[in-house]
CSV table of C-alpha atoms and ligand atoms in Angstrom, one decimal:
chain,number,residue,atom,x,y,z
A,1,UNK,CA,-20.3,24.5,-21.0
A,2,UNK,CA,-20.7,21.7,-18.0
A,3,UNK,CA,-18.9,22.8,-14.7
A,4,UNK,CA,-19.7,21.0,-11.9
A,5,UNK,CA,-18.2,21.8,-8.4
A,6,UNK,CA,-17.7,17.8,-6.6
A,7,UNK,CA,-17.3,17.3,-2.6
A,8,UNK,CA,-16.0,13.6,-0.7
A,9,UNK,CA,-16.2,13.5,2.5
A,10,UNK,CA,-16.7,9.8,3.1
A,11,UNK,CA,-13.7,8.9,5.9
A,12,UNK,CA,-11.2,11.4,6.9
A,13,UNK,CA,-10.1,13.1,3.9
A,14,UNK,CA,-12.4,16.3,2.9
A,15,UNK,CA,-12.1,17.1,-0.8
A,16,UNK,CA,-13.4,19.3,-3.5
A,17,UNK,CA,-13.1,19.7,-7.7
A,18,UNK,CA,-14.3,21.2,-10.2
A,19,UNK,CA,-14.4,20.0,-13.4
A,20,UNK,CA,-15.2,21.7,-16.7
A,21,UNK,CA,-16.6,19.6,-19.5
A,22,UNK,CA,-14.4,16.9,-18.8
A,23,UNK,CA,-11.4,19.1,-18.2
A,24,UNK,CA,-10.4,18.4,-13.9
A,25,UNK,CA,-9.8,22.3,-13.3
A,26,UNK,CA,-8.6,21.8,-9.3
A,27,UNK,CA,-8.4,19.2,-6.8
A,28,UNK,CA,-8.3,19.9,-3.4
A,29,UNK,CA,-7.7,17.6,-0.3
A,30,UNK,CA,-7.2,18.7,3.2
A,31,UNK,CA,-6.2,15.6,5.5
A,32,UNK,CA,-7.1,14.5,8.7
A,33,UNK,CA,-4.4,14.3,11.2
A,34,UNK,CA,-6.3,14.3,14.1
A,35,UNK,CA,-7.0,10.4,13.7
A,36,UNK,CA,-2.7,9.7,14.4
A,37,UNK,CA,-2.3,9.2,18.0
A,38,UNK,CA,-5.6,6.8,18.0
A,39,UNK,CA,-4.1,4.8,15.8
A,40,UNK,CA,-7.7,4.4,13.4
A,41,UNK,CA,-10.1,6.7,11.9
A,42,UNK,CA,-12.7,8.1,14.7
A,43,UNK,CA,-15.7,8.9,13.5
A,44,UNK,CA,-17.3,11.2,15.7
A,45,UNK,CA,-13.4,13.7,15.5
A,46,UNK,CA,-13.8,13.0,11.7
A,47,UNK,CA,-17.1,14.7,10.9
A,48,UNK,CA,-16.1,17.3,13.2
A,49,UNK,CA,-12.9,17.7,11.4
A,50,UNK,CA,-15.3,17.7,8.0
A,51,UNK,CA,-17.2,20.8,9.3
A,52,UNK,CA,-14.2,23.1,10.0
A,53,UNK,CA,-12.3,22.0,6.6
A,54,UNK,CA,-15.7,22.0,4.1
A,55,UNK,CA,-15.8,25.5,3.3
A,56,UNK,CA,-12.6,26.8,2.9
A,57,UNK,CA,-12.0,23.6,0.9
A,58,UNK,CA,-14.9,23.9,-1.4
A,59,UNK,CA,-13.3,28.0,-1.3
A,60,UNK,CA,-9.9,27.3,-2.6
A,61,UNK,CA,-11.0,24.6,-5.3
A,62,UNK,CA,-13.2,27.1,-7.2
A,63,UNK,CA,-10.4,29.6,-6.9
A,64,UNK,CA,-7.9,27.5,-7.8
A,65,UNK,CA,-10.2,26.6,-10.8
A,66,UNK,CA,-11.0,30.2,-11.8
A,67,UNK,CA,-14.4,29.2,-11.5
A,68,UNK,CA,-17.3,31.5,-9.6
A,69,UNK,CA,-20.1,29.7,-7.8
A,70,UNK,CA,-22.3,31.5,-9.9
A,71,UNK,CA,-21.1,29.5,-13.0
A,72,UNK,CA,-21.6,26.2,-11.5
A,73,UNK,CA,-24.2,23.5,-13.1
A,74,UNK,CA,-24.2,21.2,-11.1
A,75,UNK,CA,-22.9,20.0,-7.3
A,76,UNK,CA,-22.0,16.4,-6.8
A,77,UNK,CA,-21.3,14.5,-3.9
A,78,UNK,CA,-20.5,11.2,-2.4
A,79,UNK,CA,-23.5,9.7,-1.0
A,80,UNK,CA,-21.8,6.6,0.0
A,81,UNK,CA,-20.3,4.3,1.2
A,82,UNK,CA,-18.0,5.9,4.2
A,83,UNK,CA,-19.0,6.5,7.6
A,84,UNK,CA,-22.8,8.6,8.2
A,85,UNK,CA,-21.8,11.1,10.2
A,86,UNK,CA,-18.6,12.1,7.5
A,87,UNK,CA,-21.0,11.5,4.2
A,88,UNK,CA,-23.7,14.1,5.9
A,89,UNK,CA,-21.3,16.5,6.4
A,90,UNK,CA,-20.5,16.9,2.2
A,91,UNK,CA,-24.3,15.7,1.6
A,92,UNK,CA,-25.9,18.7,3.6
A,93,UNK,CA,-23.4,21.0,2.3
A,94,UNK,CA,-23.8,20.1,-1.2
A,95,UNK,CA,-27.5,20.3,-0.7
A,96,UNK,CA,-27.3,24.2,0.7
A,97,UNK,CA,-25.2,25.0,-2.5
A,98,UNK,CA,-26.8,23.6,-4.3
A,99,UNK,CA,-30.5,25.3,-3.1
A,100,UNK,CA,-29.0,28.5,-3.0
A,101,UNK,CA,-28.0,28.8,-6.6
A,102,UNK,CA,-30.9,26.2,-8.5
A,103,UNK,CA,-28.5,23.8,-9.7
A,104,UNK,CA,-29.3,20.2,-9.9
A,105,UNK,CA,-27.3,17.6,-7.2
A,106,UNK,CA,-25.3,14.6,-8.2
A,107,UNK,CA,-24.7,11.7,-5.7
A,108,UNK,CA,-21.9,9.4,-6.8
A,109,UNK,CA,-21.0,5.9,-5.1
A,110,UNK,CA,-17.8,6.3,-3.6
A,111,UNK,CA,-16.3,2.6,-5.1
A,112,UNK,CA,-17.4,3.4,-8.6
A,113,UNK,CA,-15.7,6.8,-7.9
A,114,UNK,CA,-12.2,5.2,-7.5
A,115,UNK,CA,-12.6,3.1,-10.5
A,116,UNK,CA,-13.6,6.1,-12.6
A,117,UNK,CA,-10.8,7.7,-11.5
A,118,UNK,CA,-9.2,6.4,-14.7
A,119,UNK,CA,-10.8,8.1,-16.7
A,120,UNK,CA,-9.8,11.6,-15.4
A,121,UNK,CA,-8.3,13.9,-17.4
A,122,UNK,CA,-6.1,17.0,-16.6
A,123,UNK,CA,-6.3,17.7,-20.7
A,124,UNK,CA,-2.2,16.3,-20.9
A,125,UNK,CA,-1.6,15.1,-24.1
A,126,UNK,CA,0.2,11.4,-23.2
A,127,UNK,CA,-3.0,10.3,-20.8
A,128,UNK,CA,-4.6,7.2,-21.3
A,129,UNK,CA,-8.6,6.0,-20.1
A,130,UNK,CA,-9.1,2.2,-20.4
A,131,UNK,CA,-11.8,1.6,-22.7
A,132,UNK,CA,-14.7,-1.2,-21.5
A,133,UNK,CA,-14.7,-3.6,-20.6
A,134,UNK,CA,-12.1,-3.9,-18.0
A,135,UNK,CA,-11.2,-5.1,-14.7
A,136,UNK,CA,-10.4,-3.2,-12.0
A,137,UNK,CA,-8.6,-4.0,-8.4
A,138,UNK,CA,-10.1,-2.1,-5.9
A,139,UNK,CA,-8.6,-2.3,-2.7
A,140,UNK,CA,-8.1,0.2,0.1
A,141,UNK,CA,-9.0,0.3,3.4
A,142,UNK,CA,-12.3,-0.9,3.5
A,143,UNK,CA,-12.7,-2.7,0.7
A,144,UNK,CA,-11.0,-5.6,-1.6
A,145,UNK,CA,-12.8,-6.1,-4.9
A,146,UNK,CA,-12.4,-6.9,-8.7
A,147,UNK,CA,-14.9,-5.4,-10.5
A,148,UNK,CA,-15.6,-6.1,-13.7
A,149,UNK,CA,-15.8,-3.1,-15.6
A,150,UNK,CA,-18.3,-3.0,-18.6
A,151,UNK,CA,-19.7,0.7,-18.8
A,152,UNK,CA,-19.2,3.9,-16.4
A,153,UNK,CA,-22.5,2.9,-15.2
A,154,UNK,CA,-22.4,-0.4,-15.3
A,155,UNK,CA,-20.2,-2.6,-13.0
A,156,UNK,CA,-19.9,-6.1,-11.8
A,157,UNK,CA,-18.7,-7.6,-8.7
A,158,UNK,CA,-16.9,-10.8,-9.7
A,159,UNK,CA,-14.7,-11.3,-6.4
A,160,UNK,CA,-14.5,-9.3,-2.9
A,161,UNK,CA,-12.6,-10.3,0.5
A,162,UNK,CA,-14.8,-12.3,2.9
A,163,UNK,CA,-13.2,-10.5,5.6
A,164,UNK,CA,-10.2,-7.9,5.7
A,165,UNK,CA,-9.4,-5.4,3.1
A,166,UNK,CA,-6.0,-5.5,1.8
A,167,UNK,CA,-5.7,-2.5,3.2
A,168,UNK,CA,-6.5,-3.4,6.8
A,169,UNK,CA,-4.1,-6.3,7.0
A,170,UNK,CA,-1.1,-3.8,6.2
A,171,UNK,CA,-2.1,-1.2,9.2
A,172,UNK,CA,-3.0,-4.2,11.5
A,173,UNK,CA,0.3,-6.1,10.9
A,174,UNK,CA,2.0,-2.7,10.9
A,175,UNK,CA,0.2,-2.4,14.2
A,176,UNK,CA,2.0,-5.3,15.4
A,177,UNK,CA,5.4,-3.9,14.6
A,178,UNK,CA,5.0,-1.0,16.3
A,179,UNK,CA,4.9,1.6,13.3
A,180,UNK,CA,2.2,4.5,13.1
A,181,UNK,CA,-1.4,4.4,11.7
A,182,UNK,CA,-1.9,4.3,8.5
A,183,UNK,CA,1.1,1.5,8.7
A,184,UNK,CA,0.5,0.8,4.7
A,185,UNK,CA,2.6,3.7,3.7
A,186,UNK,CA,5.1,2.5,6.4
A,187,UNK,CA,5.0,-1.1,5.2
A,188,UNK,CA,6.1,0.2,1.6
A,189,UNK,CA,8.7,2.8,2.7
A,190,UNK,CA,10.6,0.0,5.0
A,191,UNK,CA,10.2,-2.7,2.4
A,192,UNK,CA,12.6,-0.9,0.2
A,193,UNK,CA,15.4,-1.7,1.9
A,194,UNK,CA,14.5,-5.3,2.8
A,195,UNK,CA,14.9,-8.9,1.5
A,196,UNK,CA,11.4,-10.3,0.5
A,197,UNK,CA,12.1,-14.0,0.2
A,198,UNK,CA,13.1,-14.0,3.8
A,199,UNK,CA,9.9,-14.8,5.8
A,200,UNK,CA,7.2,-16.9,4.4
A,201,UNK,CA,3.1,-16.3,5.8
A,202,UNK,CA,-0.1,-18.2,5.4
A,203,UNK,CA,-1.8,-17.4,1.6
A,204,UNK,CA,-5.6,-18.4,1.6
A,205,UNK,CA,-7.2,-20.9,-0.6
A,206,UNK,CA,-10.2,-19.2,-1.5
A,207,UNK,CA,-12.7,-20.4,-4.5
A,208,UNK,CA,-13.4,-18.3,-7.3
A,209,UNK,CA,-12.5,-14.6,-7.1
A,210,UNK,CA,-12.9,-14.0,-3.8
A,211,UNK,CA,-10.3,-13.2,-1.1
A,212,UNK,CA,-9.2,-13.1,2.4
A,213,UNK,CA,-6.9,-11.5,4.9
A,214,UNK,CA,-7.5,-12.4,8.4
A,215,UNK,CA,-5.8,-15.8,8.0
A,216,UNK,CA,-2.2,-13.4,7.2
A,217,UNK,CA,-2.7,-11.2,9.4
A,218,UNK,CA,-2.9,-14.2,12.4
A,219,UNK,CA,-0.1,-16.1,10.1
A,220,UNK,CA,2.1,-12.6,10.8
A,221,UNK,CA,0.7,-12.3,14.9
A,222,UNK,CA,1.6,-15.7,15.5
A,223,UNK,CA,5.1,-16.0,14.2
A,224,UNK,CA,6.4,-12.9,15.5
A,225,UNK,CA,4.5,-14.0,19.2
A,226,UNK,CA,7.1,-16.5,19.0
A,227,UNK,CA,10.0,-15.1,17.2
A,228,UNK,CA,10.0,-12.4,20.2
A,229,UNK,CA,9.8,-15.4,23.0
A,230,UNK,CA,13.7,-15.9,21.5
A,231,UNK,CA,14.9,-12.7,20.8
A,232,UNK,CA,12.4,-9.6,22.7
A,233,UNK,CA,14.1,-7.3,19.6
A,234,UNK,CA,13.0,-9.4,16.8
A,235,UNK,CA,11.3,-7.1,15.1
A,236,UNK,CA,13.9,-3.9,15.4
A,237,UNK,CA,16.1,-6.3,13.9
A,238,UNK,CA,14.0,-7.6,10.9
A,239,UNK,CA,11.5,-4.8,10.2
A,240,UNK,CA,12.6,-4.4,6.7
A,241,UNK,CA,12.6,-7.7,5.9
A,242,UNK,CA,9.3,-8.7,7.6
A,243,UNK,CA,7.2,-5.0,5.5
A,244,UNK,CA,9.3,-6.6,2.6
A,245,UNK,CA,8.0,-10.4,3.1
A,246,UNK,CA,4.3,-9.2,4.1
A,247,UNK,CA,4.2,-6.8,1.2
A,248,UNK,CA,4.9,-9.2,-1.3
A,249,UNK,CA,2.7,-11.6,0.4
A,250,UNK,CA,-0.6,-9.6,-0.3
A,251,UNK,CA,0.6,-8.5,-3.6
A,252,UNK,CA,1.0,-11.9,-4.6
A,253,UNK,CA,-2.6,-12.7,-3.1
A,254,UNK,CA,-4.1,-9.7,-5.0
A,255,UNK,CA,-2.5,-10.8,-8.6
A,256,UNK,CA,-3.2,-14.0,-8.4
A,257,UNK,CA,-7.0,-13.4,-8.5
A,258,UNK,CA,-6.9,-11.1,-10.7
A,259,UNK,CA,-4.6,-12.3,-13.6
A,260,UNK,CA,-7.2,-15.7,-13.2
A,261,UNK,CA,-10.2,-13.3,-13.9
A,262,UNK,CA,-8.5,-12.0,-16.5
A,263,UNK,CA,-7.7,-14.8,-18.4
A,264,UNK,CA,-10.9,-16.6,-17.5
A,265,UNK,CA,-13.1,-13.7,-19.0
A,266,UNK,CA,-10.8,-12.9,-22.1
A,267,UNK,CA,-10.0,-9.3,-20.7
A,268,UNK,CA,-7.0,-7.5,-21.8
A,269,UNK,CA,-7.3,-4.2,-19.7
A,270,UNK,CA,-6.4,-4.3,-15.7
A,271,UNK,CA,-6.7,-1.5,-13.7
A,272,UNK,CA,-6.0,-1.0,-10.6
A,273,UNK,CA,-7.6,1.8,-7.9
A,274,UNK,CA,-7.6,2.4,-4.0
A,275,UNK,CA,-5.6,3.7,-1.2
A,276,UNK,CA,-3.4,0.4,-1.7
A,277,UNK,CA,-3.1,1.4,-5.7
A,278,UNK,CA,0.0,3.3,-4.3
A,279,UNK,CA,1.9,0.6,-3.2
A,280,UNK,CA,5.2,0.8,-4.8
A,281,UNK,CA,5.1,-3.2,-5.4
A,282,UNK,CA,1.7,-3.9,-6.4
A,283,UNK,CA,2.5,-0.5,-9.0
A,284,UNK,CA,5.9,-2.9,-9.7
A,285,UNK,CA,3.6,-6.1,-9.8
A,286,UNK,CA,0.6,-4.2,-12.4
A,287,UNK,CA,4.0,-3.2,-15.2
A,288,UNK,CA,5.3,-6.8,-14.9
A,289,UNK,CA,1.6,-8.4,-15.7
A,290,UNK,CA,1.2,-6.0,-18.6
A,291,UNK,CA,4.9,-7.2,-19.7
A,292,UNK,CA,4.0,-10.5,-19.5
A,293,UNK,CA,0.6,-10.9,-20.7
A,294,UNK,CA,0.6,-8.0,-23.5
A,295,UNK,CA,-1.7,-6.5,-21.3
A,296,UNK,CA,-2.9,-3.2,-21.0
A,297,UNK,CA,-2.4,-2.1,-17.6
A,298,UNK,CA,-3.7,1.2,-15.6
A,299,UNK,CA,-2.4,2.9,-12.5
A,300,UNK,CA,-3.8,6.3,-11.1
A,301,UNK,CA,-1.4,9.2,-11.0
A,302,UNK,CA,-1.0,9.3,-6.9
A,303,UNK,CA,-3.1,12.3,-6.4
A,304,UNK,CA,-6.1,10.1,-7.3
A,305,UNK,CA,-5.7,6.6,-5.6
A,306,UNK,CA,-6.2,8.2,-1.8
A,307,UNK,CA,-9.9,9.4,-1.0
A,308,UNK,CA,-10.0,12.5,-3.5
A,309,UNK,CA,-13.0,14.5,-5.2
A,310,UNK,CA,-11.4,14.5,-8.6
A,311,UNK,CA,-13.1,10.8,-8.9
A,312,UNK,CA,-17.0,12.0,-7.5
A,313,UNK,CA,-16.2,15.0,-9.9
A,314,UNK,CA,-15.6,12.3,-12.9
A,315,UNK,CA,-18.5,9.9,-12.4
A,316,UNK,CA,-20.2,13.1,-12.1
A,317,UNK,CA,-19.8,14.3,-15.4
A,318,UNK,CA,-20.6,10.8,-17.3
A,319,UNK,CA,-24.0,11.5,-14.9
A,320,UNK,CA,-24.6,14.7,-16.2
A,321,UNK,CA,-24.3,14.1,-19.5
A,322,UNK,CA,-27.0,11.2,-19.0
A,323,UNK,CA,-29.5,13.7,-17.1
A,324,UNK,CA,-29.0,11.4,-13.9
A,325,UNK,CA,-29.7,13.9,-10.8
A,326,UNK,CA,-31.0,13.4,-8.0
A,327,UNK,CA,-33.5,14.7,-5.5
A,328,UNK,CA,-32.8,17.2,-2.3
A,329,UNK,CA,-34.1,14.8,-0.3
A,330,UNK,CA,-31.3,11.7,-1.0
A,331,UNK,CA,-29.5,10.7,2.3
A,332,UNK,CA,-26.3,9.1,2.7
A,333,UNK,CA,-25.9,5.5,3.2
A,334,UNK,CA,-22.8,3.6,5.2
A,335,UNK,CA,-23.2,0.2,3.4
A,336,UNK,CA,-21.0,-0.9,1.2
A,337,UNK,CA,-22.7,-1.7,-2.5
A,338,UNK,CA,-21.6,-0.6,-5.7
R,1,KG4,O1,-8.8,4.4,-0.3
R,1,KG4,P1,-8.2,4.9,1.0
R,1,KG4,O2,-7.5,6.2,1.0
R,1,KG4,O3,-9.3,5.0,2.1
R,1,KG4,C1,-9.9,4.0,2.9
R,1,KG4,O4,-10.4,3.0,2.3
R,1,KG4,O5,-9.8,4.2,4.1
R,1,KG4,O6,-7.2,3.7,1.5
R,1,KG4,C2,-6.5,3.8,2.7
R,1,KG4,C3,-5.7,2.5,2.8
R,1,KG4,C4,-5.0,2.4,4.2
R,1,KG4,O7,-5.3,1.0,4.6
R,1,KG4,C5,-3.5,2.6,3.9
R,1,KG4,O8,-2.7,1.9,4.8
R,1,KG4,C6,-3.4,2.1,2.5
R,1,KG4,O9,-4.6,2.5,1.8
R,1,KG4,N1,-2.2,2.6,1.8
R,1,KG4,C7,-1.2,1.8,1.5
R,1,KG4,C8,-0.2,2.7,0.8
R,1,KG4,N2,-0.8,3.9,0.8
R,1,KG4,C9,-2.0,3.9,1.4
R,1,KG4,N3,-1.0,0.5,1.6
R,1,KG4,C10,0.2,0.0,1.2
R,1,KG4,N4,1.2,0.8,0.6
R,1,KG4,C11,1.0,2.1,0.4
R,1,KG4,N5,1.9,2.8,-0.2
């Protein structure tokens, strides 16, 4: 029997799992409010917020498991990337665990987390796992990729944003409009009621599979600058359309890319991971490609596209079973590499 006890702690969400040969047993996340009122994740509030949350965390995911400390083989962690002072937080813990009862450690790579997140199970009957090669669009906060998908441990960067993540032009363009950090969530609530054919904004032209964001996100700036110069309540009076014209925007940047890559490299399988993953449209936008293209398409249950441990506790497992572990003395890193 394999049961390995996985902590992420690589921005502001500290989270624990355990998972029992292949089974996910428990789940845990405890959020970080603290970060609201600055409108942005601070660092230094965030590891300290990681300290007081680890244990009882870590506490109630073995006992919603069943699962003693005692039976554990193995503690993984996220090792990177995320911010250093977050990722030493779970890193040192894991290490002290792990110490104290002889177990190997596992570090895991935060982005090939997310895309093994698809292959999670909770031992339901109707789940489905992509099977390789596939491609998968990551994009949260930080990051904007497609990755080409060929193994659980092997992966392929085919195309990445030059500059924003997708997720970073919806919370600075929510920003803009006044709504509350993280503004992606926002964007999608408010875009249900709203028209979005009604404003158009600036879509890059990019080569290959690459993408960018900054050039919306001063598209968006500049015409509300002078939609407000007319009417100083512009924005109370089109915020559903404007989350519903943005939103569609960077879904139709996002697809784009990534039905080409598709049909450029033959693949049938699309997946799709991230913080952003739970945007209602770009959920709407995956069912209609796999309509279209008799493609096979994959979207994380919700619990799994936010920062969660259920994903290190995944990639963890395939590790295991390959004898990868690593040594007491592996530090975190910030960089982003996959
Ligand atoms: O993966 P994630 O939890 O962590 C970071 O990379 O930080 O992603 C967070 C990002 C934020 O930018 C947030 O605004 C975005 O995911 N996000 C959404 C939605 N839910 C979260 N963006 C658009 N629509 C959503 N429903």
């Amino acid at each position: 029997m394999i049961t390995i006890l996985a902590i992420e702690s690589s921005c502001d969400d500290t989270s624990a799992a355990v998972i029992r040969d292949g089974i996910l047993l428990s789940n845990v996340t405890a959020s970080q409010k603290v970060h609201e009122e600055y409108g942005g994740v601070v660092p230094e509030l965030a590891s300290r917020a990681h300290q007081q949350n680890v244990l009882p965390v870590v506490d109630t995911a073995l006992k919603r498991a069943g699962v003693r400390k005692e039976q554990l083989s193995a503690i993984a962690f996220t090792r990177g990337p995320g911010l250093l002072g977050s990722l030493l937080v779970g890193t040192s813990f894991a290490k002290g665990l792990g110490l104290s009862l002889h177990i190997p450690l596992i570090e895991v790579n935060h982005l090939q987390g997310h895309v093994l997140a698809h292959f999670v199970s909770e031992g339901k009957p109707d789940e489905r796992h992509p099977s390789f090669p596939f491609l998968c669009l990551l994009v949260s906060g930080g990051n904007s990729q497609i990755v080409l998908v060929k193994a659980w441990n092997d992966m392929q960067i085919i195309g990445q944003t030059i500059d924003d993540a997708a997720g970073e032009a919806f919370d600075k363009c929510a920003k803009v409009m006044n709504l509350p950090y993280p503004g992606g969530p926002w964007i999608d609530r408010l875009a249900k009621e709203g028209d979005a054919d009604r404003f158009r904004f600036a879509k890059p032209n990019i080569k290959g599979y690459d993408y960018s964001f900054s050039g919306l996100k001063t598209s968006f700036l500049y015409f509300l600058r002078d939609q407000l110069v007319q009417d100083p309540d512009f924005i109370e009076h089109n915020k559903a359309d404007l989350c519903a014209s943005l939103q569609k925007t960077v879904v139709d940047i996002l697809m784009k890319k990534l039905r080409q890559a598709a049909k450029d490299l033959h693949i049938s399988q699309v997946a799709v991971a991230g913080g952003v993953s739970a945007n209602s449209a770009l959920r709407e936008a995956f069912l209609d490609y796999g309509r279209r293209y008799k493609a096979e398409v994959f979207i994380p249950p919700f619990s799994f596209t936010t920062d969660n441990a259920a994903m290190i506790a995944q990639a963890a497992y395939f590790k295991y079973q390959a004898g990868e572990f690593c040594p007491v003395d592996a530090v975190p890193f910030a960089k982003t590499i996959i």
